[in-house]
Short mmCIF file of C-alpha atoms and ligand atoms in Angstrom, two decimals:
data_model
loop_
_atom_site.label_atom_id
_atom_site.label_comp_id
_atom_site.label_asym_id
_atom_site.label_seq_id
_atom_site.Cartn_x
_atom_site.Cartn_y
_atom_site.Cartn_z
CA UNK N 707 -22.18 2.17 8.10
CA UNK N 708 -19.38 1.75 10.75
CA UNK N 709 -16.61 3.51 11.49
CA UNK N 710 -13.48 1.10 11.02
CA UNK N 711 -10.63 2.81 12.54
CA UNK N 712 -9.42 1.99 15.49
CA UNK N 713 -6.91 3.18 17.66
CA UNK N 714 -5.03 0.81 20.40
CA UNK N 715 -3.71 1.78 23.19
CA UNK N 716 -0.57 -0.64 24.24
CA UNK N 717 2.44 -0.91 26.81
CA UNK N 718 3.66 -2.34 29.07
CA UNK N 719 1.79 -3.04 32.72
CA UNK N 720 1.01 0.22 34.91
CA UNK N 721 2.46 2.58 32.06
CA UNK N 722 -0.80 4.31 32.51
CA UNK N 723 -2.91 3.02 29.76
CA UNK N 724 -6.60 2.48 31.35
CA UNK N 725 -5.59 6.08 32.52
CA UNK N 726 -5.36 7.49 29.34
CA UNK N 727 -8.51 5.58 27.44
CA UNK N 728 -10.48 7.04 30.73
CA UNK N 729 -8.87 10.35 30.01
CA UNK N 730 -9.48 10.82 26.68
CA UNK N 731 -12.81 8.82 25.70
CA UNK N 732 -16.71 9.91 26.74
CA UNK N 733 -17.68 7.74 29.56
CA UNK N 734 -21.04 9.48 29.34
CA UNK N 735 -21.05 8.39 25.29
CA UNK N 736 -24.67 7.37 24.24
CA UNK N 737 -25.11 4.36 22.41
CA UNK N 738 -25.97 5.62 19.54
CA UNK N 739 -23.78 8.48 19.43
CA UNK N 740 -20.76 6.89 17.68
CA UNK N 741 -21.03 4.86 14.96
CA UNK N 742 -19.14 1.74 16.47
CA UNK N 743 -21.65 -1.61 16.84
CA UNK N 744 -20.68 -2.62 20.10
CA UNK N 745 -18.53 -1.33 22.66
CA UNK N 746 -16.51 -3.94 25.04
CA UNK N 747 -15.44 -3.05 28.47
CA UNK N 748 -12.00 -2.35 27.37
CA UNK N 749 -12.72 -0.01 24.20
CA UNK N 750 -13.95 3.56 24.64
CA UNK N 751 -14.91 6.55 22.20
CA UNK N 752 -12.63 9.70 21.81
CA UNK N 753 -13.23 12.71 19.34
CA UNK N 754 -10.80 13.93 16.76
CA UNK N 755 -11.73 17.91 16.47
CA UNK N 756 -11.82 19.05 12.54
CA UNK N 757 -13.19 22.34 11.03
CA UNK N 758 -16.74 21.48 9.85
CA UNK N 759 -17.82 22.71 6.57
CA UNK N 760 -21.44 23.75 8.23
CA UNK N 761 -20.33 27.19 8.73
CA UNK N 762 -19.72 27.97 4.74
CA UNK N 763 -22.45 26.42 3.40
CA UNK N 764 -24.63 28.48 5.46
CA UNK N 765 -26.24 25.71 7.52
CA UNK N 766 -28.26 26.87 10.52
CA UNK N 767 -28.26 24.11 12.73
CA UNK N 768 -25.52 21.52 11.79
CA UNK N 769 -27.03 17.80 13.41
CA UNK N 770 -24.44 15.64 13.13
CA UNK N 771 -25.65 11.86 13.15
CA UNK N 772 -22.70 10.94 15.21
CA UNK N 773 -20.13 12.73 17.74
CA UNK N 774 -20.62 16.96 17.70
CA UNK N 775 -20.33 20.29 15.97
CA UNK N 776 -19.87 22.99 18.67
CA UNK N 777 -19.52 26.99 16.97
CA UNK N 778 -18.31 25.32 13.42
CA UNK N 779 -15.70 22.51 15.32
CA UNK N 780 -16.88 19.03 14.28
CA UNK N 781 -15.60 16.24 16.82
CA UNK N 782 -15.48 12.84 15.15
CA UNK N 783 -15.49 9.19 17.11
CA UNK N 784 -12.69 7.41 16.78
CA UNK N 785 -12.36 4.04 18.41
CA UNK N 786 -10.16 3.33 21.41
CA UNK N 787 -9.10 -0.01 22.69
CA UNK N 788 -7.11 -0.98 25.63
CA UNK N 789 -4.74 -3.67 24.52
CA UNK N 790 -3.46 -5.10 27.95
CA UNK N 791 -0.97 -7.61 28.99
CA UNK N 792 1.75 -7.12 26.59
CA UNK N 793 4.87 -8.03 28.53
CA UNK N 794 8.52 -8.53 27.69
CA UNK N 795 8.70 -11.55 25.76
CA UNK N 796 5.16 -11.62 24.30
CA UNK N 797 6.16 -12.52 20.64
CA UNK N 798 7.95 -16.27 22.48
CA UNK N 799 4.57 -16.73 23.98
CA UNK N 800 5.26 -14.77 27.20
CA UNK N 801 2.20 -13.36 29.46
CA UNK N 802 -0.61 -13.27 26.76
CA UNK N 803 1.78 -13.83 24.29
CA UNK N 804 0.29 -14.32 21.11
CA UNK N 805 -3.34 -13.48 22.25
CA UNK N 806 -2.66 -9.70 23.07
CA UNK N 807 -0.19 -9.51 19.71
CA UNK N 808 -3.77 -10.76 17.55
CA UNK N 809 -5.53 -8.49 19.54
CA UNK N 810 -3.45 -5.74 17.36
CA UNK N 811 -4.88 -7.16 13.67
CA UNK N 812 -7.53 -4.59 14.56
CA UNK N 813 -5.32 -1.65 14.93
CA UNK N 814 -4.87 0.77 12.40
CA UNK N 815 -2.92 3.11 14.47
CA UNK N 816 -0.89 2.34 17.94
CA UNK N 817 -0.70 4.87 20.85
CA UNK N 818 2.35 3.78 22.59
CA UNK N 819 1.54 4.49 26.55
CA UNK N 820 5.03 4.89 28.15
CA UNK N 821 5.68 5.89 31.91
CA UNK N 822 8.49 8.35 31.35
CA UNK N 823 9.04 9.02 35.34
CA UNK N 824 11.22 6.08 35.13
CA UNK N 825 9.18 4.83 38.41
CA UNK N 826 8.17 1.34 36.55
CA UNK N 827 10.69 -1.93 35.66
CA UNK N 828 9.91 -3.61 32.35
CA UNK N 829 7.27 -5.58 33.78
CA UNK N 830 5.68 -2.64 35.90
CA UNK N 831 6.87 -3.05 39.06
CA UNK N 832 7.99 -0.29 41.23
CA UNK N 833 11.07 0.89 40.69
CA UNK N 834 13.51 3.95 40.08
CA UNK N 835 15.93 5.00 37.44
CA UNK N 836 14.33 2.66 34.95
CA UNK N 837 15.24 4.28 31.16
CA UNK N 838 11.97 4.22 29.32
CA UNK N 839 13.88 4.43 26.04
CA UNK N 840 14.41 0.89 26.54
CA UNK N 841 9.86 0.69 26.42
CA UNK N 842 10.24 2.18 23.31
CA UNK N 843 12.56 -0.39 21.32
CA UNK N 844 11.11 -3.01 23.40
CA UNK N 845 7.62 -2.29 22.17
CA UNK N 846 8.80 -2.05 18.49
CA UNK N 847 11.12 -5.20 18.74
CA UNK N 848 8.70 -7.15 20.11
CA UNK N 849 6.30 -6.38 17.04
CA UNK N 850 8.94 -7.03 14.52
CA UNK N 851 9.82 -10.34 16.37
CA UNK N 852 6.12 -11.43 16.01
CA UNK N 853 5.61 -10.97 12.38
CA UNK N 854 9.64 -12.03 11.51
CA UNK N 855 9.31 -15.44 13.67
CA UNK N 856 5.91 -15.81 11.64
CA UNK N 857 7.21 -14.88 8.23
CA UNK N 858 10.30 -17.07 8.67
CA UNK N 859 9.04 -20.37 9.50
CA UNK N 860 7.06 -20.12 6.13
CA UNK N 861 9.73 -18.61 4.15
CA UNK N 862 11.52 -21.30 2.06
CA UNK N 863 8.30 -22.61 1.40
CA UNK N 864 6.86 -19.06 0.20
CA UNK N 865 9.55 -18.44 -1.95
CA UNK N 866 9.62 -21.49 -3.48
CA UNK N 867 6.06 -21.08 -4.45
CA UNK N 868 6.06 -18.09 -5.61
CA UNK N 869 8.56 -18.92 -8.12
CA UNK N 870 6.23 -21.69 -9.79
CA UNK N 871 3.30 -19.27 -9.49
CA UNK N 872 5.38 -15.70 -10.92
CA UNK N 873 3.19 -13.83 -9.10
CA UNK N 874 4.50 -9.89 -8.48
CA UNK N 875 6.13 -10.10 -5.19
CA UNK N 876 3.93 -7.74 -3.52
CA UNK N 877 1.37 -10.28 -4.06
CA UNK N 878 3.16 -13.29 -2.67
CA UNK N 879 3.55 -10.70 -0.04
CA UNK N 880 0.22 -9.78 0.51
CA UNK N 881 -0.90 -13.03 1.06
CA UNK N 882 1.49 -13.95 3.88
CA UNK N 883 0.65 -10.31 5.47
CA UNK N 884 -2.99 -10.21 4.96
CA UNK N 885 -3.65 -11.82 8.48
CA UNK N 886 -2.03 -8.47 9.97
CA UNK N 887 -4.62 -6.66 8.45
CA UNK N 888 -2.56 -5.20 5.67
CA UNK N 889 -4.01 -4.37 2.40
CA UNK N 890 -2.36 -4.68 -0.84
CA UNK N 891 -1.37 -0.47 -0.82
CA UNK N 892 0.38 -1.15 3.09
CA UNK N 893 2.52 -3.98 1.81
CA UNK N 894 3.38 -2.54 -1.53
CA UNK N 895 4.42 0.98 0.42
CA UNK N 896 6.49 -1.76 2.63
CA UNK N 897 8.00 -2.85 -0.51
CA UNK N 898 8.34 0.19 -2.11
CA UNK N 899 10.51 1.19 0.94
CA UNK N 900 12.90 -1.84 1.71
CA UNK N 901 13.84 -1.42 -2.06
CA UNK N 902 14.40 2.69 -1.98
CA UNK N 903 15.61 2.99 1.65
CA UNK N 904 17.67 -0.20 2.35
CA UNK N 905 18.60 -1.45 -0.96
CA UNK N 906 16.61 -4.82 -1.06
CA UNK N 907 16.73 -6.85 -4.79
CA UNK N 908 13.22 -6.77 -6.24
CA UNK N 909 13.46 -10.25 -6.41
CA UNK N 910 12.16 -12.18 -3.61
CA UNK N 911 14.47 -15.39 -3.68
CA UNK N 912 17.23 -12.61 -3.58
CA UNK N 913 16.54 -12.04 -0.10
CA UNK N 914 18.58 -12.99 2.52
CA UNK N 915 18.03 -13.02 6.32
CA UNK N 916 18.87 -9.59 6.95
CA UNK N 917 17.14 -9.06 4.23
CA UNK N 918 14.24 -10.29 5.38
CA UNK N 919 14.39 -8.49 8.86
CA UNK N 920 15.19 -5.24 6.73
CA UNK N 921 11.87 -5.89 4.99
CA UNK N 922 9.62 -6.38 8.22
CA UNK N 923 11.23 -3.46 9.72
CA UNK N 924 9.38 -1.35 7.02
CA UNK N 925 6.45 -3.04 7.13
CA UNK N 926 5.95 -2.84 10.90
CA UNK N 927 6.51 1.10 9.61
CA UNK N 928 4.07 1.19 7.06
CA UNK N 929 1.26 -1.02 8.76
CA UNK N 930 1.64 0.35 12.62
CA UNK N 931 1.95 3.81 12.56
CA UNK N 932 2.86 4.63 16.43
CA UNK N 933 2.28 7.36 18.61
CA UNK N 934 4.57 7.81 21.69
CA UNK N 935 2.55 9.28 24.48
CA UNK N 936 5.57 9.79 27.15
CA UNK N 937 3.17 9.72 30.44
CA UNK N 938 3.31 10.92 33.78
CA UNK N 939 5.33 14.25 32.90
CA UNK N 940 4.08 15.59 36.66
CA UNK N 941 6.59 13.02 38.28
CA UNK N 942 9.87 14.59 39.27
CA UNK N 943 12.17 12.38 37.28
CA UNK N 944 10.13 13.15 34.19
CA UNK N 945 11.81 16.05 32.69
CA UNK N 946 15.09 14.40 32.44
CA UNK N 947 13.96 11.33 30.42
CA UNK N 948 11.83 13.19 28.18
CA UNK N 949 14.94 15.20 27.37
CA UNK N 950 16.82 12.24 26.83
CA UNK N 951 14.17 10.72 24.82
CA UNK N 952 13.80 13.60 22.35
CA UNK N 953 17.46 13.69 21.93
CA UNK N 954 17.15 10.24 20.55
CA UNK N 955 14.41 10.98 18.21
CA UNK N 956 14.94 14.21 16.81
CA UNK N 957 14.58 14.22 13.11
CA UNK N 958 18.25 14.57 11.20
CA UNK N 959 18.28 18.02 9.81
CA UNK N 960 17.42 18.20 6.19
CA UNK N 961 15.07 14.71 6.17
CA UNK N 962 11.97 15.59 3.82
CA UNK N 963 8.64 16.71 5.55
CA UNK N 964 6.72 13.45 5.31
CA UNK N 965 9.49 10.70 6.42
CA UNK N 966 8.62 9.14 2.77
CA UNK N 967 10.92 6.14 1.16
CA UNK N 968 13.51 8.03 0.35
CA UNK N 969 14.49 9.04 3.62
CA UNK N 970 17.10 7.35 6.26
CA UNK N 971 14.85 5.20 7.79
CA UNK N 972 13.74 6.36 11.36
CA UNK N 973 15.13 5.10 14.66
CA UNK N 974 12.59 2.35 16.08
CA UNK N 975 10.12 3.66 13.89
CA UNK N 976 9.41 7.19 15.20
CA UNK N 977 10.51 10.83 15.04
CA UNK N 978 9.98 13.52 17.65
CA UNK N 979 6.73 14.34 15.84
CA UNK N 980 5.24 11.19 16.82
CA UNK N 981 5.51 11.82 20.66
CA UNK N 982 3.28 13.52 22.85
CA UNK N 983 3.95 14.57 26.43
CA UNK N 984 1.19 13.27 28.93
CA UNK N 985 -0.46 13.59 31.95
CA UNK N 986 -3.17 11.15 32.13
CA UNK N 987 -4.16 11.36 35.62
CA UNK N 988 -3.91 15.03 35.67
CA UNK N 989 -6.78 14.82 32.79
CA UNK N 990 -9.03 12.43 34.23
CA UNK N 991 -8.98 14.94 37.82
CA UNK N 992 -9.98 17.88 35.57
CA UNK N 993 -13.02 16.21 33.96
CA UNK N 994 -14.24 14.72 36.94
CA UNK N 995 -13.58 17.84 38.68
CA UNK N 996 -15.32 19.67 35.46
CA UNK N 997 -18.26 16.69 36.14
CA UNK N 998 -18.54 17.97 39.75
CA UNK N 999 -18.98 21.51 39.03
CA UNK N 1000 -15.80 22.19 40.80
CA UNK N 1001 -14.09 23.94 38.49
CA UNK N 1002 -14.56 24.66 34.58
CA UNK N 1003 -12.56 22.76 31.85
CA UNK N 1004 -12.42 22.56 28.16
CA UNK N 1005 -10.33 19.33 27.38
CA UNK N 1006 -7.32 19.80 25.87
CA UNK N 1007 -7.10 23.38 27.10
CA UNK N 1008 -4.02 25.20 29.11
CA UNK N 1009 -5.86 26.25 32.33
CA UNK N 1010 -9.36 25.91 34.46
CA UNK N 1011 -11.46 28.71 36.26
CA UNK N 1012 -12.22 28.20 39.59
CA UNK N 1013 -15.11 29.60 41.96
CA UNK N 1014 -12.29 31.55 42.82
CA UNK N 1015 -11.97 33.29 39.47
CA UNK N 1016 -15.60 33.91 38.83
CA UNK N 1017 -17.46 37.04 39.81
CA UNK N 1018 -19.62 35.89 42.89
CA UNK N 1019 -22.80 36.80 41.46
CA UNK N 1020 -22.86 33.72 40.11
CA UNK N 1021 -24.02 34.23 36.29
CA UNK N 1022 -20.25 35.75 35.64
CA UNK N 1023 -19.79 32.37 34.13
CA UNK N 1024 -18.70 32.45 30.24
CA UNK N 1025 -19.45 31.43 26.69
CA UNK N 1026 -21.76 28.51 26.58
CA UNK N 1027 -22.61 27.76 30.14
CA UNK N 1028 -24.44 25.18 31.17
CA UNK N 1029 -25.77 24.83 35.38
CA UNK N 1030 -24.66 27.86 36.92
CA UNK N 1031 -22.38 28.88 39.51
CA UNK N 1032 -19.55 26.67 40.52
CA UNK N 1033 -19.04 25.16 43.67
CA UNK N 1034 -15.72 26.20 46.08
CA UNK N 1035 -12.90 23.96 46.38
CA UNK N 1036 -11.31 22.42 49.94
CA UNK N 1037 -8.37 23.63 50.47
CA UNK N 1038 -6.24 20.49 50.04
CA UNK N 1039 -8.24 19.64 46.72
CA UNK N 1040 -7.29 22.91 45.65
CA UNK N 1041 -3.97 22.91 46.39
CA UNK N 1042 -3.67 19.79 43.88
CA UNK N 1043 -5.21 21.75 41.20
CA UNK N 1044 -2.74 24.34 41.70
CA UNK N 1045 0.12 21.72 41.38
CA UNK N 1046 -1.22 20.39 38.39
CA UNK N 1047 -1.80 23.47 37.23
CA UNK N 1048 2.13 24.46 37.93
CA UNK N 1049 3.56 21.25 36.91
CA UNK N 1050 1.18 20.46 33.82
CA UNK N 1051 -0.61 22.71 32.40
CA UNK N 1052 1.72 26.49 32.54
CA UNK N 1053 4.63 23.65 31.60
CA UNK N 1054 3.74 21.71 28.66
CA UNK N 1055 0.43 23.93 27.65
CA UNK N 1056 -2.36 21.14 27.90
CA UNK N 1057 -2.31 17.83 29.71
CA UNK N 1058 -1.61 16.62 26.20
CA UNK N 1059 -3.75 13.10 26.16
CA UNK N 1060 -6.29 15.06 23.35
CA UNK N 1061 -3.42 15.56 21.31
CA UNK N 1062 -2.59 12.30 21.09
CA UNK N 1063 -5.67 11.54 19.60
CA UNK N 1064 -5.10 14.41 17.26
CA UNK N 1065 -1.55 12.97 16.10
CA UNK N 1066 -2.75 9.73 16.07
CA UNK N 1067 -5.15 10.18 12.74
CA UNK N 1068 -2.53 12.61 11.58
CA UNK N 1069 0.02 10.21 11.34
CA UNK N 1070 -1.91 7.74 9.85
CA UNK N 1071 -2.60 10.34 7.11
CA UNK N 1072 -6.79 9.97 7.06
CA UNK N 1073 -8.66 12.44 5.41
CA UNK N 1074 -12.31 13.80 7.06
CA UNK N 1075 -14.77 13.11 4.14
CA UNK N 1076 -18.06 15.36 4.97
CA UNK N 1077 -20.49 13.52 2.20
CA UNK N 1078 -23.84 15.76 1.53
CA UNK N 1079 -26.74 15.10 0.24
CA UNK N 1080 -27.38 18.85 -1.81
CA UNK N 1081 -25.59 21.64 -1.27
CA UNK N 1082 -28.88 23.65 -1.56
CA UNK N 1083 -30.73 25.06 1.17
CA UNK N 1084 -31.65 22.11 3.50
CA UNK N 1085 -27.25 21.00 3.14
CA UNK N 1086 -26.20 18.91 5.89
CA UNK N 1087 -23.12 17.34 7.02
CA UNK N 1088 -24.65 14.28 8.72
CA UNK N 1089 -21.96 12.35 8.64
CA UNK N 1090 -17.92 12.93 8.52
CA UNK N 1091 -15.87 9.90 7.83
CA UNK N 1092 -12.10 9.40 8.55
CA UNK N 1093 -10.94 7.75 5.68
CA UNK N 1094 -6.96 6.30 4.85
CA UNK N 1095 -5.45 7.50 2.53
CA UNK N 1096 -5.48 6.75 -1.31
CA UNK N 1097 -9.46 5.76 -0.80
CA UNK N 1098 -11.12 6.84 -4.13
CA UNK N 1099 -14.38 8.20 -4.50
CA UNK N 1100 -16.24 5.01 -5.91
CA UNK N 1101 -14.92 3.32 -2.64
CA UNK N 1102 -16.20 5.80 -0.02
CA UNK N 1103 -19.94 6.06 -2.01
CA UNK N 1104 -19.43 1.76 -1.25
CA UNK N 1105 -18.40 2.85 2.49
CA UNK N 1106 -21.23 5.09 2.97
CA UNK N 1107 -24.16 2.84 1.76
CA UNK N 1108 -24.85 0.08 -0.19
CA UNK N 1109 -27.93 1.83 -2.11
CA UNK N 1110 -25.54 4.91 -2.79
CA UNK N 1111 -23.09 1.71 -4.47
CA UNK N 1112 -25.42 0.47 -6.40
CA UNK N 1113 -27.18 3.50 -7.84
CA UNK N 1114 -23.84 5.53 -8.11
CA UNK N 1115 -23.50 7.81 -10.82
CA UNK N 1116 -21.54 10.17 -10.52
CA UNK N 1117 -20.22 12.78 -7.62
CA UNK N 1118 -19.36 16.42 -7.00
CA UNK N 1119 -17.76 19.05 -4.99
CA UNK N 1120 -19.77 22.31 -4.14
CA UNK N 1121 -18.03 24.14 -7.28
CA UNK N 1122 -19.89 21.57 -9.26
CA UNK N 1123 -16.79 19.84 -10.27
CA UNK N 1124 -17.60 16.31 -11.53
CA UNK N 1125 -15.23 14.06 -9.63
CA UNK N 1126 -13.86 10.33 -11.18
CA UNK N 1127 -14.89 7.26 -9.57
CA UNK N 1128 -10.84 6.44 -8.49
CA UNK N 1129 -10.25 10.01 -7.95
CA UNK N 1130 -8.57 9.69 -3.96
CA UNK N 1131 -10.01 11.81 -1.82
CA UNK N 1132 -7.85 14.77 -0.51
CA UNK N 1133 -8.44 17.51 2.45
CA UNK N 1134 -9.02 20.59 1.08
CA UNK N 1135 -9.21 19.08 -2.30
CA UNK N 1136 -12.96 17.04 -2.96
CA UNK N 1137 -13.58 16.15 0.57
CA UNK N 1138 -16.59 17.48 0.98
CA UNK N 1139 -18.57 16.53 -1.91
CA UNK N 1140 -22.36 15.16 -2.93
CA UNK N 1141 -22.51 11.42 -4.55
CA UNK N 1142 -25.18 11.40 -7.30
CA UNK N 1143 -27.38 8.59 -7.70
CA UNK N 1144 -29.35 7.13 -10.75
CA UNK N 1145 -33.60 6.76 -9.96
N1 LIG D 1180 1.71 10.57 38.31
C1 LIG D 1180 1.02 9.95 37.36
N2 LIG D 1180 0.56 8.72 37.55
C2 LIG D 1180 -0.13 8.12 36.55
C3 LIG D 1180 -0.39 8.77 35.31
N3 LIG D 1180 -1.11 7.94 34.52
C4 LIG D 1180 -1.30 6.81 35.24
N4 LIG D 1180 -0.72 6.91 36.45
C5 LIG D 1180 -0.72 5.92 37.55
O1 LIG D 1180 0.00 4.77 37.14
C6 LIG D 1180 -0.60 3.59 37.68
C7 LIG D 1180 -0.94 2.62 36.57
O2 LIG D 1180 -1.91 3.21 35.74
P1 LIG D 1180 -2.90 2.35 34.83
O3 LIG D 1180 -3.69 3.31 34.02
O4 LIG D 1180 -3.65 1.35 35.63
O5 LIG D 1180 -1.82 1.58 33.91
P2 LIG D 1180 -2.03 0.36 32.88
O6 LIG D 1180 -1.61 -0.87 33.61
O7 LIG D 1180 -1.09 0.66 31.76
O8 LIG D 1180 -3.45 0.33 32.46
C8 LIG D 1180 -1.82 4.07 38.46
O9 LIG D 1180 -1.47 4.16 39.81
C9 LIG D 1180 -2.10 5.43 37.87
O10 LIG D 1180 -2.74 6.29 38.78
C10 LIG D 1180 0.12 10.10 35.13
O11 LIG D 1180 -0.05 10.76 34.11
N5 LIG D 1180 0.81 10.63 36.19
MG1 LIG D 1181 -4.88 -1.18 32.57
#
């Protein structure tokens, strides 16, 4: 069983995303400990935290078969890659051109590293006053001018076959998609949305150019969900941009909760919910910091303690400690942390690069399936999936194992309900649940 979502990291050069994928992922990951086949120099694994169902079905010891439960808080691999070399230009061939825009077919959801100090030109070099609003429309155009240019070439040709064949559109679709890695749901949600939102025909030899660009706008929507993470909010010119940014992006009053179809469409494909305030360095100092024994550090959390701030007998240490007292910081080290501290962490709350991870399989809407085997006395949760949405039962019992596929016959939720095999599966709703097999 693997895993198959996969989150890329992308932007442009020295926006900070090696940073952040050495931030957020477990260098100190065991093989074996994720449920990813290989892992290549430029992926990593980080952990999306979800309440585990251990705690009320009364197991003693949850063992999770991949990632951690720590006091009832599962923490789930997810799959990081570092797409790098994506310049301005890309989608003409530029830099790695067409090799770093494949490299996204395996992305189901795109964190969007941008330097927001304004310290870095288009291409990454050195500079000041650079508007990093102009990263984020580059990104997006540069995706939409990959599949467009792709699309277009083909098009006559498309359309004129898929008048002979009188296939649905979506299909026709489909097939000229499919190489994005879009399934059949993606492209019809694309369709679904250029016909609600921006007034398309239904027919495809109705389309006109802007048509046509109107069209791959929502698909780029529908198929690469985006996080922003807006990084290096320590630097002094930070502040301003990010205001500027989230002035840009902030969600017209009265647009539904979920951005659906009906909706205007959003501005280069994002809303303020979809952008996270970063400091990547700041992160990777407190874990190796935490690594050293210099201070203590929860990731994702608003403050560390210090030697400093621990009673010198040296067992004052809290909650679940692990090697004993910690060791006294120089004073210049020190007086970093206390920057950091001051400019990151009492400022924005975390250094934010776990919450990315967090909005990241938010916004691409998957649900944490916890499949049992009983629910009886020896229950455990070996395994939590992250599944997209609209996945039905009968599909995740395939997911899980090929034995459990072909002995299926039936599943349940812990209430005993008896679910359908194309029931989806929905938090709170059936996702925890035991499949039942025949013999
Ligand atoms: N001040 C600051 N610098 C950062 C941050 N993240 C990355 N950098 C610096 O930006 C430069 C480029 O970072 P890198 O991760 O190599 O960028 P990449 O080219 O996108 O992989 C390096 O000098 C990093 O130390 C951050 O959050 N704050
Ligand atoms: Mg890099």
């Amino acid at each position: 069983m693997s895993s198959s979502f996969v989150v890329a990291c992308v932007g442009k050069p020295s926006a900070g995303k090696s940073s952040f994928l050495n931030a957020v992922t477990d260098a100190t990951a065991k093989v074996g400990n994720f449920p990813f086949t290989t892992i290549k120099p430029n992926q990593g694994i980080a952990y999306y935290p979800v309440e585990c169902p251990c705690r009320a079905h009364g197991v003693q010891q949850c063992r999770p078969r991949h990632g951690r439960c720590e006091g009832g808080r599962r923490w789930v691999p997810v799959q990081m890659l570092d797409v790098a070399g994506l310049v301005p230009g890309a989608s003409e061939g530029r830099g790695l051109g067409n090799q770093f825009l494949d490299d996204l077919r395996a992305a189901d959801v795109l964190v969007h590293v941008v330097d927001a100090s304004g310290t870095t030109d288009e291409n990454g070099k050195e500079t000041r006053g650079y508007d990093p609003i102009d990263d984020i429309r580059w990104l997006r155009g540069e995706i939409e001018a990959w599949i467009h240019g792709n699309l277009e070439r083909r098009w006559a040709g498309v359309v004129r076959r898929h008048a002979m064949t009188k296939a649905a559109p979506v299909d026709t679709l489909q097939a000229q998609l499919g190489g994005y890695g879009a399934g059949r749901a993606v492209v019809q949600r694309a369709v679904d949305a250029a016909v609600r939102r921006r007034g398309l025909p239904e027919a495809l030899d109705a389309w006109d150019a802007a048509a046509l660009r109107a069209f791959v706008a929502e698909f780029v929507d529908c198929r690469f969900p985006t996080v922003v993470a807006l990084n290096k909010i320590d630097m002094p010119d930070a502040d301003k941009n990010i205001a500027a940014i989230m002035r840009r992006y902030r969600r017209p009053p009265g647009s539904g909760s979920d951005g659906g179809a009906e909706g205007p469409a959003r501005r280069d494909g994002i809303d303020e919910r979809d952008i996270v305030l970063t400091s990547a360095v700041s992160e990777c100092l407190l874990r190796k910091m935490a690594r050293q024994r210099f201070i203590r550090y929860t990731p994702g959390s608003d403050d560390f303690a210090t030697s400093a701030d621990e009673p010198s007998d040296g067992n004052g240490s809290k909650e679940e400690d692990d090697g004993g007292p910690l060791k006294p910081l120089d004073e210049k080290t020190a007086r970093r942390l206390g920057n950091l501290r001051d400019l990151v962490l009492f400022r924005y709350g975390s250094t934010g690069v776990q919450d990315v991870i967090v909005r990241a399989v938010e916004t691409a809407g998957l649900v944490p399936v916890f499949p049992a085997k009983s629910f009886g006395r020896d229950c455990q949760f070996r395994d939590c999936l992250l599944v997209r949405p609209g996945t039905t039962v009968r599909e995740l019992a395939r997911r899980l194992h090929h034995r459990l596929d072909e002995s299926y016959a039936g599943a349940e939720t812990p209430a005993g309900i008896q679910l359908a095999e194309d029931d989806p599966i929905v938090a709170g709703c059936n996702n925890v649940l035991r499949i039942v097999t025949s013999g």
